[in-house]
mmCIF file of N, CA and C in Angstrom:
data_model
loop_
_atom_site.group_PDB
_atom_site.id
_atom_site.type_symbol
_atom_site.label_atom_id
_atom_site.label_comp_id
_atom_site.label_asym_id
_atom_site.label_seq_id
_atom_site.Cartn_x
_atom_site.Cartn_y
_atom_site.Cartn_z
ATOM 1 N N MET A 1 -44.989 13.004 122.214
ATOM 2 C CA MET A 1 -44.980 14.301 121.690
ATOM 3 C C MET A 1 -44.131 15.238 122.537
ATOM 4 N N GLU A 2 -44.221 15.027 123.736
ATOM 5 C CA GLU A 2 -43.389 15.812 124.647
ATOM 6 C C GLU A 2 -41.928 15.599 124.298
ATOM 7 N N GLU A 3 -41.678 14.395 124.063
ATOM 8 C CA GLU A 3 -40.292 14.066 123.747
ATOM 9 C C GLU A 3 -39.886 14.724 122.440
ATOM 10 N N GLU A 4 -40.806 14.762 121.538
ATOM 11 C CA GLU A 4 -40.527 15.398 120.259
ATOM 12 C C GLU A 4 -40.313 16.887 120.428
ATOM 13 N N LYS A 5 -41.082 17.510 121.295
ATOM 14 C CA LYS A 5 -40.931 18.931 121.568
ATOM 15 C C LYS A 5 -39.556 19.205 122.157
ATOM 16 N N VAL A 6 -39.164 18.353 123.077
ATOM 17 C CA VAL A 6 -37.863 18.519 123.721
ATOM 18 C C VAL A 6 -36.761 18.374 122.672
ATOM 19 N N ASN A 7 -36.913 17.376 121.825
ATOM 20 C CA ASN A 7 -35.915 17.182 120.773
ATOM 21 C C ASN A 7 -35.870 18.390 119.815
ATOM 22 N N LEU A 8 -37.069 18.906 119.488
ATOM 23 C CA LEU A 8 -37.119 20.077 118.603
ATOM 24 C C LEU A 8 -36.481 21.288 119.267
ATOM 25 N N ARG A 9 -36.738 21.482 120.566
ATOM 26 C CA ARG A 9 -36.122 22.605 121.294
ATOM 27 C C ARG A 9 -34.612 22.449 121.317
ATOM 28 N N LEU A 10 -34.190 21.187 121.567
ATOM 29 C CA LEU A 10 -32.746 20.928 121.595
ATOM 30 C C LEU A 10 -32.125 21.224 120.232
ATOM 31 N N ASP A 11 -32.821 20.777 119.174
ATOM 32 C CA ASP A 11 -32.324 21.065 117.824
ATOM 33 C C ASP A 11 -32.278 22.560 117.573
ATOM 34 N N ALA A 12 -33.298 23.274 118.004
ATOM 35 C CA ALA A 12 -33.361 24.729 117.813
ATOM 36 C C ALA A 12 -32.222 25.392 118.583
ATOM 37 N N ASP A 13 -31.964 24.919 119.816
ATOM 38 C CA ASP A 13 -30.873 25.484 120.617
ATOM 39 C C ASP A 13 -29.517 25.237 119.944
ATOM 40 N N VAL A 14 -29.352 24.015 119.418
ATOM 41 C CA VAL A 14 -28.097 23.674 118.736
ATOM 42 C C VAL A 14 -27.945 24.555 117.509
ATOM 43 N N GLN A 15 -29.010 24.764 116.754
ATOM 44 C CA GLN A 15 -28.948 25.594 115.559
ATOM 45 C C GLN A 15 -28.653 27.052 115.923
ATOM 46 N N LYS A 16 -29.270 27.520 117.046
ATOM 47 C CA LYS A 16 -28.978 28.894 117.496
ATOM 48 C C LYS A 16 -27.502 29.028 117.856
ATOM 49 N N LEU A 17 -26.964 28.021 118.561
ATOM 50 C CA LEU A 17 -25.544 28.049 118.935
ATOM 51 C C LEU A 17 -24.663 28.040 117.690
ATOM 52 N N ASP A 18 -25.062 27.194 116.730
ATOM 53 C CA ASP A 18 -24.293 27.150 115.471
ATOM 54 C C ASP A 18 -24.379 28.495 114.743
ATOM 55 N N ALA A 19 -25.569 29.082 114.739
ATOM 56 C CA ALA A 19 -25.758 30.374 114.066
ATOM 57 C C ALA A 19 -24.928 31.449 114.767
ATOM 58 N N ASP A 20 -24.927 31.463 116.109
ATOM 59 C CA ASP A 20 -24.109 32.437 116.852
ATOM 60 C C ASP A 20 -22.616 32.247 116.549
ATOM 61 N N LYS A 21 -22.240 30.957 116.541
ATOM 62 C CA LYS A 21 -20.841 30.646 116.254
ATOM 63 C C LYS A 21 -20.470 31.142 114.848
ATOM 64 N N LEU A 22 -21.346 30.916 113.869
ATOM 65 C CA LEU A 22 -21.095 31.348 112.493
ATOM 66 C C LEU A 22 -21.043 32.878 112.399
ATOM 67 N N ARG A 23 -21.967 33.570 113.149
ATOM 68 C CA ARG A 23 -21.961 35.037 113.159
ATOM 69 C C ARG A 23 -20.652 35.569 113.708
ATOM 70 N N LYS A 24 -20.166 34.942 114.805
ATOM 71 C CA LYS A 24 -18.903 35.370 115.410
ATOM 72 C C LYS A 24 -17.741 35.155 114.431
ATOM 73 N N GLU A 25 -17.734 34.000 113.780
ATOM 74 C CA GLU A 25 -16.676 33.716 112.814
ATOM 75 C C GLU A 25 -16.741 34.682 111.632
ATOM 76 N N LYS A 26 -17.981 35.000 111.174
ATOM 77 C CA LYS A 26 -18.151 35.948 110.072
ATOM 78 C C LYS A 26 -17.628 37.310 110.486
ATOM 79 N N HIS A 27 -17.971 37.740 111.693
ATOM 80 C CA HIS A 27 -17.526 39.039 112.206
ATOM 81 C C HIS A 27 -15.982 39.074 112.284
ATOM 82 N N LYS A 28 -15.391 37.998 112.785
ATOM 83 C CA LYS A 28 -13.933 37.906 112.892
ATOM 84 C C LYS A 28 -13.298 37.952 111.491
ATOM 85 N N ALA A 29 -13.895 37.242 110.510
ATOM 86 C CA ALA A 29 -13.389 37.221 109.143
ATOM 87 C C ALA A 29 -13.479 38.624 108.531
ATOM 88 N N GLU A 30 -14.581 39.340 108.792
ATOM 89 C CA GLU A 30 -14.728 40.705 108.274
ATOM 90 C C GLU A 30 -13.664 41.633 108.868
ATOM 91 N N GLU A 31 -13.396 41.498 110.173
ATOM 92 C CA GLU A 31 -12.343 42.311 110.808
ATOM 93 C C GLU A 31 -10.976 42.013 110.185
ATOM 94 N N GLU A 32 -10.700 40.720 109.956
ATOM 95 C CA GLU A 32 -9.436 40.335 109.334
ATOM 96 C C GLU A 32 -9.335 40.884 107.910
ATOM 97 N N LEU A 33 -10.481 40.856 107.183
ATOM 98 C CA LEU A 33 -10.501 41.394 105.832
ATOM 99 C C LEU A 33 -10.214 42.900 105.852
ATOM 100 N N ASP A 34 -10.843 43.615 106.791
ATOM 101 C CA ASP A 34 -10.596 45.058 106.919
ATOM 102 C C ASP A 34 -9.122 45.319 107.239
ATOM 103 N N SER A 35 -8.556 44.510 108.131
ATOM 104 C CA SER A 35 -7.148 44.655 108.496
ATOM 105 C C SER A 35 -6.257 44.400 107.280
ATOM 106 N N LEU A 36 -6.594 43.371 106.497
ATOM 107 C CA LEU A 36 -5.826 43.074 105.284
ATOM 108 C C LEU A 36 -5.929 44.218 104.273
ATOM 109 N N LYS A 37 -7.124 44.785 104.128
ATOM 110 C CA LYS A 37 -7.295 45.917 103.207
ATOM 111 C C LYS A 37 -6.429 47.100 103.639
ATOM 112 N N THR A 38 -6.416 47.375 104.945
ATOM 113 C CA THR A 38 -5.585 48.472 105.473
ATOM 114 C C THR A 38 -4.104 48.193 105.207
ATOM 115 N N ASP A 39 -3.695 46.955 105.493
ATOM 116 C CA ASP A 39 -2.293 46.579 105.240
ATOM 117 C C ASP A 39 -1.955 46.703 103.761
ATOM 118 N N TYR A 40 -2.873 46.293 102.896
ATOM 119 C CA TYR A 40 -2.665 46.370 101.451
ATOM 120 C C TYR A 40 -2.491 47.827 101.014
ATOM 121 N N LYS A 41 -3.347 48.699 101.547
ATOM 122 C CA LYS A 41 -3.235 50.132 101.199
ATOM 123 C C LYS A 41 -1.894 50.686 101.653
ATOM 124 N N LYS A 42 -1.471 50.321 102.865
ATOM 125 C CA LYS A 42 -0.167 50.781 103.364
ATOM 126 C C LYS A 42 0.965 50.255 102.484
ATOM 127 N N LEU A 43 0.864 48.988 102.092
ATOM 128 C CA LEU A 43 1.889 48.385 101.232
ATOM 129 C C LEU A 43 1.951 49.096 99.884
ATOM 130 N N ARG A 44 0.822 49.376 99.275
ATOM 131 C CA ARG A 44 0.784 50.082 97.982
ATOM 132 C C ARG A 44 1.406 51.468 98.113
ATOM 133 N N LEU A 45 1.090 52.153 99.213
ATOM 134 C CA LEU A 45 1.663 53.485 99.438
ATOM 135 C C LEU A 45 3.183 53.388 99.582
ATOM 136 N N SER A 46 3.634 52.408 100.343
ATOM 137 C CA SER A 46 5.084 52.212 100.509
ATOM 138 C C SER A 46 5.748 51.894 99.168
ATOM 139 N N MET A 47 5.094 51.059 98.386
ATOM 140 C CA MET A 47 5.651 50.696 97.077
ATOM 141 C C MET A 47 5.730 51.925 96.177
ATOM 142 N N ARG A 48 4.696 52.749 96.187
ATOM 143 C CA ARG A 48 4.714 53.968 95.370
ATOM 144 C C ARG A 48 5.823 54.906 95.841
ATOM 145 N N THR A 49 5.946 55.036 97.166
ATOM 146 C CA THR A 49 6.978 55.902 97.737
ATOM 147 C C THR A 49 8.368 55.398 97.357
ATOM 148 N N ALA A 50 8.558 54.084 97.383
ATOM 149 C CA ALA A 50 9.858 53.486 97.077
ATOM 150 C C ALA A 50 10.053 53.309 95.573
ATOM 151 N N GLY A 51 9.038 53.621 94.781
ATOM 152 C CA GLY A 51 9.167 53.485 93.335
ATOM 153 C C GLY A 51 8.923 52.076 92.848
ATOM 154 N N LEU A 52 8.334 51.243 93.694
ATOM 155 C CA LEU A 52 8.112 49.858 93.298
ATOM 156 C C LEU A 52 6.744 49.634 92.660
ATOM 157 N N GLY A 53 5.914 50.646 92.705
ATOM 158 C CA GLY A 53 4.562 50.472 92.180
ATOM 159 C C GLY A 53 4.443 50.909 90.741
ATOM 160 N N LYS A 54 5.515 50.787 89.967
ATOM 161 C CA LYS A 54 5.503 51.258 88.586
ATOM 162 C C LYS A 54 4.925 50.193 87.672
ATOM 163 N N THR A 55 4.401 50.687 86.569
ATOM 164 C CA THR A 55 3.909 49.754 85.554
ATOM 165 C C THR A 55 5.105 49.221 84.769
ATOM 166 N N SER A 56 4.880 48.158 84.016
ATOM 167 C CA SER A 56 5.983 47.590 83.242
ATOM 168 C C SER A 56 6.493 48.599 82.214
ATOM 169 N N GLU A 57 5.607 49.424 81.667
ATOM 170 C CA GLU A 57 6.046 50.456 80.715
ATOM 171 C C GLU A 57 6.922 51.502 81.408
ATOM 172 N N GLN A 58 6.552 51.868 82.634
ATOM 173 C CA GLN A 58 7.380 52.809 83.391
ATOM 174 C C GLN A 58 8.753 52.203 83.671
ATOM 175 N N TRP A 59 8.772 50.897 84.011
ATOM 176 C CA TRP A 59 10.054 50.232 84.257
ATOM 177 C C TRP A 59 10.888 50.203 82.979
ATOM 178 N N ARG A 60 10.236 49.908 81.834
ATOM 179 C CA ARG A 60 10.964 49.883 80.556
ATOM 180 C C ARG A 60 11.569 51.244 80.259
ATOM 181 N N GLU A 61 10.790 52.288 80.485
ATOM 182 C CA GLU A 61 11.285 53.651 80.236
ATOM 183 C C GLU A 61 12.469 53.979 81.149
ATOM 184 N N GLU A 62 12.352 53.619 82.415
ATOM 185 C CA GLU A 62 13.454 53.881 83.347
ATOM 186 C C GLU A 62 14.705 53.094 82.946
ATOM 187 N N ILE A 63 14.520 51.853 82.545
ATOM 188 C CA ILE A 63 15.652 51.035 82.097
ATOM 189 C C ILE A 63 16.272 51.647 80.845
ATOM 190 N N ARG A 64 15.450 52.121 79.911
ATOM 191 C CA ARG A 64 15.942 52.765 78.691
ATOM 192 C C ARG A 64 16.777 53.999 79.040
ATOM 193 N N GLU A 65 16.273 54.812 79.971
ATOM 194 C CA GLU A 65 17.014 56.008 80.391
ATOM 195 C C GLU A 65 18.349 55.634 81.027
ATOM 196 N N GLU A 66 18.336 54.606 81.870
ATOM 197 C CA GLU A 66 19.580 54.177 82.517
ATOM 198 C C GLU A 66 20.567 53.638 81.486
ATOM 199 N N ARG A 67 20.063 52.914 80.486
ATOM 200 C CA ARG A 67 20.953 52.417 79.424
ATOM 201 C C ARG A 67 21.565 53.590 78.652
ATOM 202 N N ASN A 68 20.731 54.591 78.366
ATOM 203 C CA ASN A 68 21.240 55.768 77.656
ATOM 204 C C ASN A 68 22.336 56.456 78.468
ATOM 205 N N LYS A 69 22.100 56.592 79.771
ATOM 206 C CA LYS A 69 23.128 57.193 80.636
ATOM 207 C C LYS A 69 24.399 56.358 80.604
ATOM 208 N N SER A 70 24.226 55.054 80.716
ATOM 209 C CA SER A 70 25.367 54.144 80.700
ATOM 210 C C SER A 70 26.130 54.271 79.382
ATOM 211 N N ASP A 71 25.399 54.340 78.273
ATOM 212 C CA ASP A 71 26.041 54.483 76.964
ATOM 213 C C ASP A 71 26.810 55.795 76.865
ATOM 214 N N ARG A 72 26.215 56.883 77.379
ATOM 215 C CA ARG A 72 26.911 58.186 77.361
ATOM 216 C C ARG A 72 28.200 58.116 78.165
ATOM 217 N N TRP A 73 28.132 57.500 79.349
ATOM 218 C CA TRP A 73 29.340 57.388 80.182
ATOM 219 C C TRP A 73 30.374 56.503 79.504
ATOM 220 N N GLU A 74 29.938 55.456 78.838
ATOM 221 C CA GLU A 74 30.869 54.577 78.123
ATOM 222 C C GLU A 74 31.564 55.348 77.000
ATOM 223 N N ARG A 75 30.787 56.145 76.246
ATOM 224 C CA ARG A 75 31.390 56.955 75.176
ATOM 225 C C ARG A 75 32.393 57.952 75.750
ATOM 226 N N LYS A 76 32.026 58.601 76.837
ATOM 227 C CA LYS A 76 32.945 59.557 77.461
ATOM 228 C C LYS A 76 34.222 58.849 77.912
ATOM 229 N N PHE A 77 34.057 57.661 78.495
ATOM 230 C CA PHE A 77 35.214 56.894 78.948
ATOM 231 C C PHE A 77 36.120 56.568 77.766
ATOM 232 N N GLN A 78 35.516 56.130 76.653
ATOM 233 C CA GLN A 78 36.310 55.788 75.472
ATOM 234 C C GLN A 78 37.016 57.021 74.909
ATOM 235 N N GLU A 79 36.320 58.164 74.908
ATOM 236 C CA GLU A 79 36.945 59.404 74.431
ATOM 237 C C GLU A 79 38.143 59.769 75.303
ATOM 238 N N VAL A 80 37.953 59.692 76.612
ATOM 239 C CA VAL A 80 39.048 60.023 77.537
ATOM 240 C C VAL A 80 40.194 59.030 77.365
ATOM 241 N N GLN A 81 39.859 57.773 77.180
ATOM 242 C CA GLN A 81 40.901 56.758 76.997
ATOM 243 C C GLN A 81 41.676 57.036 75.706
ATOM 244 N N ALA A 82 40.976 57.391 74.629
ATOM 245 C CA ALA A 82 41.648 57.713 73.365
ATOM 246 C C ALA A 82 42.527 58.947 73.538
ATOM 247 N N ARG A 83 42.009 59.940 74.267
ATOM 248 C CA ARG A 83 42.780 61.167 74.516
ATOM 249 C C ARG A 83 44.034 60.841 75.328
ATOM 250 N N ASN A 84 43.886 59.982 76.322
ATOM 251 C CA ASN A 84 45.044 59.578 77.130
ATOM 252 C C ASN A 84 46.092 58.863 76.280
ATOM 253 N N GLU A 85 45.616 57.978 75.402
ATOM 254 C CA GLU A 85 46.555 57.270 74.529
ATOM 255 C C GLU A 85 47.293 58.250 73.621
ATOM 256 N N ALA A 86 46.552 59.234 73.076
ATOM 257 C CA ALA A 86 47.179 60.241 72.209
ATOM 258 C C ALA A 86 48.204 61.054 72.999
ATOM 259 N N LEU A 87 47.837 61.409 74.232
ATOM 260 C CA LEU A 87 48.759 62.179 75.071
ATOM 261 C C LEU A 87 49.998 61.359 75.416
ATOM 262 N N GLU A 88 49.806 60.071 75.696
ATOM 263 C CA GLU A 88 50.951 59.208 76.001
ATOM 264 C C GLU A 88 51.877 59.103 74.791
ATOM 265 N N LYS A 89 51.285 58.985 73.600
ATOM 266 C CA LYS A 89 52.080 58.920 72.375
ATOM 267 C C LYS A 89 52.838 60.230 72.177
ATOM 268 N N SER A 90 52.133 61.326 72.373
ATOM 269 C CA SER A 90 52.759 62.645 72.231
ATOM 270 C C SER A 90 53.883 62.822 73.246
ATOM 271 N N LEU A 91 53.649 62.362 74.473
ATOM 272 C CA LEU A 91 54.674 62.448 75.511
ATOM 273 C C LEU A 91 55.897 61.625 75.122
ATOM 274 N N SER A 92 55.660 60.433 74.603
ATOM 275 C CA SER A 92 56.757 59.569 74.179
ATOM 276 C C SER A 92 57.559 60.242 73.066
ATOM 277 N N GLU A 93 56.845 60.817 72.102
ATOM 278 C CA GLU A 93 57.527 61.508 71.004
ATOM 279 C C GLU A 93 58.297 62.711 71.531
ATOM 280 N N SER A 94 57.708 63.435 72.452
ATOM 281 C CA SER A 94 58.380 64.596 73.036
ATOM 282 C C SER A 94 59.640 64.172 73.791
ATOM 283 N N GLN A 95 59.554 63.046 74.503
ATOM 284 C CA GLN A 95 60.719 62.568 75.234
ATOM 285 C C GLN A 95 61.827 62.142 74.274
ATOM 286 N N LYS A 96 61.447 61.509 73.147
ATOM 287 C CA LYS A 96 62.437 61.149 72.134
ATOM 288 C C LYS A 96 63.095 62.417 71.584
ATOM 289 N N GLU A 97 62.255 63.409 71.267
ATOM 290 C CA GLU A 97 62.768 64.674 70.733
ATOM 291 C C GLU A 97 63.683 65.346 71.751
ATOM 292 N N LYS A 98 63.295 65.286 73.025
ATOM 293 C CA LYS A 98 64.123 65.869 74.087
ATOM 294 C C LYS A 98 65.478 65.173 74.132
ATOM 295 N N GLY A 99 65.484 63.843 74.017
ATOM 296 C CA GLY A 99 66.736 63.088 73.999
ATOM 297 C C GLY A 99 67.611 63.503 72.825
ATOM 298 N N LYS A 100 66.973 63.648 71.639
ATOM 299 C CA LYS A 100 67.728 64.080 70.463
ATOM 300 C C LYS A 100 68.316 65.472 70.681
ATOM 301 N N LEU A 101 67.504 66.368 71.270
ATOM 302 C CA LEU A 101 67.976 67.733 71.517
ATOM 303 C C LEU A 101 69.128 67.746 72.516
ATOM 304 N N LYS A 102 69.035 66.887 73.541
ATOM 305 C CA LYS A 102 70.135 66.810 74.513
ATOM 306 C C LYS A 102 71.415 66.352 73.825
ATOM 307 N N ASP A 103 71.277 65.330 72.967
ATOM 308 C CA ASP A 103 72.444 64.849 72.216
ATOM 309 C C ASP A 103 73.024 65.965 71.344
ATOM 310 N N ARG A 104 72.148 66.717 70.709
ATOM 311 C CA ARG A 104 72.602 67.832 69.844
ATOM 312 C C ARG A 104 73.309 68.899 70.674
ATOM 313 N N VAL A 105 72.773 69.188 71.894
ATOM 314 C CA VAL A 105 73.408 70.175 72.775
ATOM 315 C C VAL A 105 74.796 69.696 73.162
ATOM 316 N N VAL A 106 74.939 68.418 73.510
ATOM 317 C CA VAL A 106 76.252 67.860 73.864
ATOM 318 C C VAL A 106 77.200 68.005 72.677
ATOM 319 N N GLU A 107 76.689 67.691 71.487
ATOM 320 C CA GLU A 107 77.499 67.802 70.276
ATOM 321 C C GLU A 107 77.937 69.251 70.039
ATOM 322 N N LEU A 108 77.003 70.185 70.198
ATOM 323 C CA LEU A 108 77.322 71.605 69.993
ATOM 324 C C LEU A 108 78.297 72.118 71.049
ATOM 325 N N GLU A 109 78.120 71.639 72.289
ATOM 326 C CA GLU A 109 79.067 72.051 73.345
ATOM 327 C C GLU A 109 80.471 71.568 73.014
ATOM 328 N N GLY A 110 80.575 70.326 72.496
ATOM 329 C CA GLY A 110 81.870 69.799 72.077
ATOM 330 C C GLY A 110 82.466 70.649 70.961
ATOM 331 N N SER A 111 81.623 70.987 69.985
ATOM 332 C CA SER A 111 82.087 71.836 68.873
ATOM 333 C C SER A 111 82.547 73.191 69.394
ATOM 334 N N LEU A 112 81.787 73.740 70.348
ATOM 335 C CA LEU A 112 82.150 75.038 70.919
ATOM 336 C C LEU A 112 83.504 74.952 71.618
ATOM 337 N N ARG A 113 83.696 73.891 72.419
ATOM 338 C CA ARG A 113 84.995 73.716 73.090
ATOM 339 C C ARG A 113 86.126 73.600 72.064
ATOM 340 N N GLN A 114 85.888 72.827 71.016
ATOM 341 C CA GLN A 114 86.897 72.638 69.982
ATOM 342 C C GLN A 114 87.182 73.970 69.286
ATOM 343 N N HIS A 115 86.136 74.706 69.000
ATOM 344 C CA HIS A 115 86.295 76.003 68.344
ATOM 345 C C HIS A 115 87.073 76.957 69.251
ATOM 346 N N ARG A 116 86.728 76.946 70.521
ATOM 347 C CA ARG A 116 87.456 77.811 71.472
ATOM 348 C C ARG A 116 88.923 77.394 71.547
ATOM 349 N N SER A 117 89.156 76.081 71.537
ATOM 350 C CA SER A 117 90.540 75.593 71.566
ATOM 351 C C SER A 117 91.281 76.082 70.331
ATOM 352 N N GLN A 118 90.639 75.962 69.182
ATOM 353 C CA GLN A 118 91.276 76.411 67.949
ATOM 354 C C GLN A 118 91.546 77.909 68.005
ATOM 355 N N ASN A 119 90.555 78.642 68.531
ATOM 356 C CA ASN A 119 90.739 80.088 68.663
ATOM 357 C C ASN A 119 91.894 80.382 69.613
ATOM 358 N N SER A 120 91.978 79.615 70.700
ATOM 359 C CA SER A 120 93.061 79.816 71.659
ATOM 360 C C SER A 120 94.402 79.542 70.997
ATOM 361 N N VAL A 121 94.477 78.492 70.217
ATOM 362 C CA VAL A 121 95.718 78.151 69.526
ATOM 363 C C VAL A 121 96.071 79.283 68.555
ATOM 364 N N ILE A 122 95.070 79.752 67.817
ATOM 365 C CA ILE A 122 95.305 80.847 66.866
ATOM 366 C C ILE A 122 95.758 82.089 67.616
ATOM 367 N N GLU A 123 95.053 82.369 68.728
ATOM 368 C CA GLU A 123 95.438 83.543 69.526
ATOM 369 C C GLU A 123 96.845 83.381 70.094
ATOM 370 N N LEU A 124 97.167 82.177 70.559
ATOM 371 C CA LEU A 124 98.512 81.929 71.088
ATOM 372 C C LEU A 124 99.554 82.097 69.990
ATOM 373 N N LYS A 125 99.260 81.588 68.794
ATOM 374 C CA LYS A 125 100.193 81.750 67.676
ATOM 375 C C LYS A 125 100.368 83.224 67.342
ATOM 376 N N ALA A 126 99.244 83.962 67.358
ATOM 377 C CA ALA A 126 99.320 85.393 67.068
ATOM 378 C C ALA A 126 100.130 86.096 68.145
ATOM 379 N N SER A 127 99.892 85.710 69.395
ATOM 380 C CA SER A 127 100.649 86.314 70.491
ATOM 381 C C SER A 127 102.128 85.967 70.360
ATOM 382 N N LEU A 128 102.432 84.711 70.030
ATOM 383 C CA LEU A 128 103.813 84.274 69.859
ATOM 384 C C LEU A 128 104.481 85.057 68.726
ATOM 385 N N SER A 129 103.728 85.268 67.658
ATOM 386 C CA SER A 129 104.244 86.029 66.525
ATOM 387 C C SER A 129 104.547 87.456 66.949
ATOM 388 N N LYS A 130 103.640 88.047 67.751
ATOM 389 C CA LYS A 130 103.857 89.415 68.230
ATOM 390 C C LYS A 130 105.072 89.461 69.146
ATOM 391 N N ILE A 131 105.189 88.422 69.994
ATOM 392 C CA ILE A 131 106.334 88.364 70.908
ATOM 393 C C ILE A 131 107.624 88.281 70.088
ATOM 394 N N GLU A 132 107.624 87.422 69.071
ATOM 395 C CA GLU A 132 108.812 87.297 68.227
ATOM 396 C C GLU A 132 109.124 88.617 67.530
ATOM 397 N N GLU A 133 108.104 89.268 67.074
ATOM 398 C CA GLU A 133 108.268 90.561 66.404
ATOM 399 C C GLU A 133 108.847 91.582 67.378
ATOM 400 N N MET A 134 108.337 91.571 68.615
ATOM 401 C CA MET A 134 108.818 92.519 69.624
ATOM 402 C C MET A 134 110.261 92.199 70.016
ATOM 403 N N LYS A 135 110.580 90.885 70.076
ATOM 404 C CA LYS A 135 111.964 90.503 70.377
ATOM 405 C C LYS A 135 112.898 91.081 69.314
ATOM 406 N N GLY A 136 112.449 90.968 68.041
ATOM 407 C CA GLY A 136 113.255 91.508 66.948
ATOM 408 C C GLY A 136 113.465 92.999 67.104
ATOM 409 N N LYS A 137 112.408 93.717 67.480
ATOM 410 C CA LYS A 137 112.508 95.162 67.655
ATOM 411 C C LYS A 137 113.415 95.495 68.826
ATOM 412 N N ILE A 138 113.267 94.682 69.907
ATOM 413 C CA ILE A 138 114.112 94.916 71.084
ATOM 414 C C ILE A 138 115.579 94.724 70.694
ATOM 415 N N GLU A 139 115.852 93.674 69.940
ATOM 416 C CA GLU A 139 117.230 93.424 69.522
ATOM 417 C C GLU A 139 117.738 94.573 68.655
ATOM 418 N N GLU A 140 116.906 95.102 67.771
ATOM 419 C CA GLU A 140 117.303 96.237 66.935
ATOM 420 C C GLU A 140 117.583 97.459 67.794
ATOM 421 N N LEU A 141 116.702 97.634 68.780
ATOM 422 C CA LEU A 141 116.880 98.806 69.662
ATOM 423 C C LEU A 141 118.147 98.649 70.487
ATOM 424 N N GLU A 142 118.379 97.407 70.986
ATOM 425 C CA GLU A 142 119.583 97.167 71.771
ATOM 426 C C GLU A 142 120.842 97.412 70.875
ATOM 427 N N ALA A 143 120.781 96.986 69.621
ATOM 428 C CA ALA A 143 121.904 97.173 68.717
ATOM 429 C C ALA A 143 122.099 98.662 68.440
ATOM 430 N N ALA A 144 120.992 99.377 68.273
ATOM 431 C CA ALA A 144 121.068 100.807 68.032
ATOM 432 C C ALA A 144 121.622 101.491 69.242
ATOM 433 N N LEU A 145 121.233 101.021 70.394
ATOM 434 C CA LEU A 145 121.693 101.603 71.667
ATOM 435 C C LEU A 145 123.191 101.319 71.811
ATOM 436 N N ARG A 146 123.674 100.184 71.475
ATOM 437 C CA ARG A 146 125.097 99.847 71.586
ATOM 438 C C ARG A 146 125.899 100.667 70.583
ATOM 439 N N SER A 147 125.339 100.873 69.427
ATOM 440 C CA SER A 147 126.084 101.648 68.444
ATOM 441 C C SER A 147 126.146 103.113 68.866
ATOM 442 N N CYS A 148 125.186 103.542 69.598
ATOM 443 C CA CYS A 148 125.174 104.912 70.086
ATOM 444 C C CYS A 148 126.142 105.079 71.245
ATOM 445 N N VAL A 149 126.461 104.147 71.905
ATOM 446 C CA VAL A 149 127.326 104.243 73.096
ATOM 447 C C VAL A 149 128.720 104.172 72.752
#
């Protein structure tokens, strides 16, 4: 019986040690759980701050808004591109018209020179005619002067 008592005490001591060990492990697990909860709360706060804690509906709405913005910018780009093409066409037409006008100016300058030449010839002929007329008068005057002498 003594031996049985000793064995029972030993069993009780072993069970107490096991119970203490389990209590310590439970306490450690609870501390780790508290630490994980704190970390989780910090992570959720960070996600909310960074915009990562959104619901799928919030994400869909944000994506829809971004698509709308993208579509607006695409339309603006296409409008500007069409305007640029129209301006390039207009510039090309203007340059063609400018070339035609330059050719017309050259043509008119040639006509002006020709007209001036013709006028000069006419003026020279008129001057020559006047000179001939004056020569005739001079000869008449010289003849009159000789007859008077």
